[in-house]
Amino acid sequence: MRDFSKDHRWLSLNTATVRRQGDLSVIIEACARAGIRAIDPWRDQVAAIGLDRAVRLVRDANLELSGYCRGGMFPADTAHRATMRDDNRRALDEAKALNAPCIVLVVGGLPQYSRPGSASSKDIAAARAQVEDGIAELYDYAKSIGMPLAIEPLHPAYAADRACVNTTEQALDICDRIDSEKSGKLGVAIDVYHTWWDPALMAQIRRAGRERLLAFHVCDWMVPTKDILNDRGMMGDGVIDIPNIRAAVEAEGFSGYSEIEIFSNDWWERPIDEVVSTCISRHKSVV
Ligand code: ZN
């Protein structure tokens, strides 16, 4: 397992962590001040300053990406399916322009939440089938432009509105059905927030192996959790044994960035440099 205590060369900042403190240009400047080498930007943040400018700022700051957030939201009624497909292809094109190593897929839940305007449905099995069909179709496009897809299983609390892929096992089952040869172009993003509780996590990380482990996201699980979306903790403030999970992914050969992704009303209130410096110190002492 890599020693993170000496420096923060393997820290990547998911830019949602400081999304309320400023736009992407402000975040990139803060990363430059702190010597952060990588980010994972969100599509809306890129759109807000324009893709060309985002590409230029990332390049000028010598930043790498650890991923691009995000594609997915596959379930849709027939009227919205073409929109979904086009939108996902655009997301992949943006990821390519930004030189991302993969695009993170938050796969969507029921169609009315995944693609607003879609007819309501309570059929989660149908939503899951649409997710798999959507990934299979997008995978062909992903291969054609060379952009790996990282399926991010989300905590089951998000099954209705964000992702009906809720365990690492479920995500890997999809990967195996679509990409049986383990091409390295389809895999998972392991986010400790979403997966720490899963009794099968360690076995599934071993099953994933190097080819399927495309991204690693960290934050912490607060007790009590006051808001299921926006009360994620700074590493060390909650109950997740992060080094134990990192050791497992690294034992399989994962050697990428440890990406800090914190949606938190609390941390969004604080000055950007304070958040970034806290991320760095916790990366060294807790992750
Ligand atoms: Zn994540």
mmCIF file of N, CA and C in Angstrom, residues 14 40 66-67 69 104 152 189-194 215-219 242 257-261:
data_model
loop_
_atom_site.group_PDB
_atom_site.id
_atom_site.type_symbol
_atom_site.label_atom_id
_atom_site.label_comp_id
_atom_site.label_asym_id
_atom_site.label_seq_id
_atom_site.Cartn_x
_atom_site.Cartn_y
_atom_site.Cartn_z
ATOM 1 N N ASN A 14 -12.139 16.127 -6.361
ATOM 2 C CA ASN A 14 -13.391 16.195 -7.101
ATOM 3 C C ASN A 14 -13.951 17.599 -6.878
ATOM 4 N N ASP A 40 -11.252 16.091 -10.624
ATOM 5 C CA ASP A 40 -12.332 15.433 -11.360
ATOM 6 C C ASP A 40 -13.466 16.447 -11.453
ATOM 7 N N SER A 66 -8.645 12.726 -12.784
ATOM 8 C CA SER A 66 -8.782 11.358 -12.273
ATOM 9 C C SER A 66 -10.105 10.767 -12.740
ATOM 10 N N GLY A 67 -10.880 11.571 -13.461
ATOM 11 C CA GLY A 67 -12.160 11.121 -13.986
ATOM 12 C C GLY A 67 -12.916 12.341 -14.465
ATOM 13 N N CYS A 69 -16.999 13.765 -14.259
ATOM 14 C CA CYS A 69 -18.330 13.529 -13.711
ATOM 15 C C CYS A 69 -19.366 14.319 -14.514
ATOM 16 N N VAL A 104 -17.135 8.835 -15.198
ATOM 17 C CA VAL A 104 -17.898 8.193 -14.134
ATOM 18 C C VAL A 104 -19.362 8.130 -14.557
ATOM 19 N N GLU A 152 -20.349 3.732 -11.214
ATOM 20 C CA GLU A 152 -20.244 3.996 -9.778
ATOM 21 C C GLU A 152 -21.494 3.465 -9.083
ATOM 22 N N ALA A 189 -16.120 2.592 -10.373
ATOM 23 C CA ALA A 189 -15.554 3.591 -9.480
ATOM 24 C C ALA A 189 -15.971 3.178 -8.073
ATOM 25 N N ILE A 190 -14.999 2.900 -7.232
ATOM 26 C CA ILE A 190 -15.302 2.534 -5.847
ATOM 27 C C ILE A 190 -15.274 3.795 -4.999
ATOM 28 N N ASP A 191 -16.439 4.176 -4.500
ATOM 29 C CA ASP A 191 -16.553 5.329 -3.610
ATOM 30 C C ASP A 191 -16.838 4.782 -2.213
ATOM 31 N N VAL A 192 -15.956 5.094 -1.273
ATOM 32 C CA VAL A 192 -16.100 4.497 0.062
ATOM 33 C C VAL A 192 -17.430 4.883 0.710
ATOM 34 N N TYR A 193 -17.943 6.054 0.384
ATOM 35 C CA TYR A 193 -19.211 6.496 0.960
ATOM 36 C C TYR A 193 -20.350 5.552 0.591
ATOM 37 N N HIS A 194 -20.322 5.086 -0.644
ATOM 38 C CA HIS A 194 -21.411 4.256 -1.146
ATOM 39 C C HIS A 194 -21.233 2.773 -0.852
ATOM 40 N N ALA A 215 -11.473 3.903 -10.669
ATOM 41 C CA ALA A 215 -11.437 5.135 -9.866
ATOM 42 C C ALA A 215 -11.726 4.803 -8.407
ATOM 43 N N PHE A 216 -11.194 5.651 -7.519
ATOM 44 C CA PHE A 216 -11.340 5.446 -6.075
ATOM 45 C C PHE A 216 -11.677 6.795 -5.436
ATOM 46 N N HIS A 217 -12.866 6.873 -4.830
ATOM 47 C CA HIS A 217 -13.359 8.131 -4.254
ATOM 48 C C HIS A 217 -13.442 8.017 -2.732
ATOM 49 N N VAL A 218 -13.046 9.089 -2.062
ATOM 50 C CA VAL A 218 -13.099 9.055 -0.597
ATOM 51 C C VAL A 218 -13.825 10.271 -0.014
ATOM 52 N N CYS A 219 -14.486 10.022 1.098
ATOM 53 C CA CYS A 219 -15.016 11.022 2.018
ATOM 54 C C CYS A 219 -15.332 10.229 3.274
ATOM 55 N N ILE A 242 -11.116 3.911 5.898
ATOM 56 C CA ILE A 242 -10.677 4.176 4.526
ATOM 57 C C ILE A 242 -9.387 3.427 4.161
ATOM 58 N N TYR A 257 -5.256 7.951 -8.570
ATOM 59 C CA TYR A 257 -5.465 8.967 -7.548
ATOM 60 C C TYR A 257 -6.502 8.530 -6.522
ATOM 61 N N SER A 258 -6.311 9.018 -5.311
ATOM 62 C CA SER A 258 -7.338 8.935 -4.281
ATOM 63 C C SER A 258 -8.111 10.251 -4.370
ATOM 64 N N GLU A 259 -9.326 10.135 -4.879
ATOM 65 C CA GLU A 259 -10.098 11.336 -5.227
ATOM 66 C C GLU A 259 -11.032 11.719 -4.091
ATOM 67 N N ILE A 260 -10.893 12.936 -3.623
ATOM 68 C CA ILE A 260 -11.726 13.422 -2.517
ATOM 69 C C ILE A 260 -12.992 14.049 -3.083
ATOM 70 N N GLU A 261 -14.118 13.482 -2.680
ATOM 71 C CA GLU A 261 -15.407 13.950 -3.197
ATOM 72 C C GLU A 261 -16.354 14.117 -2.020
#
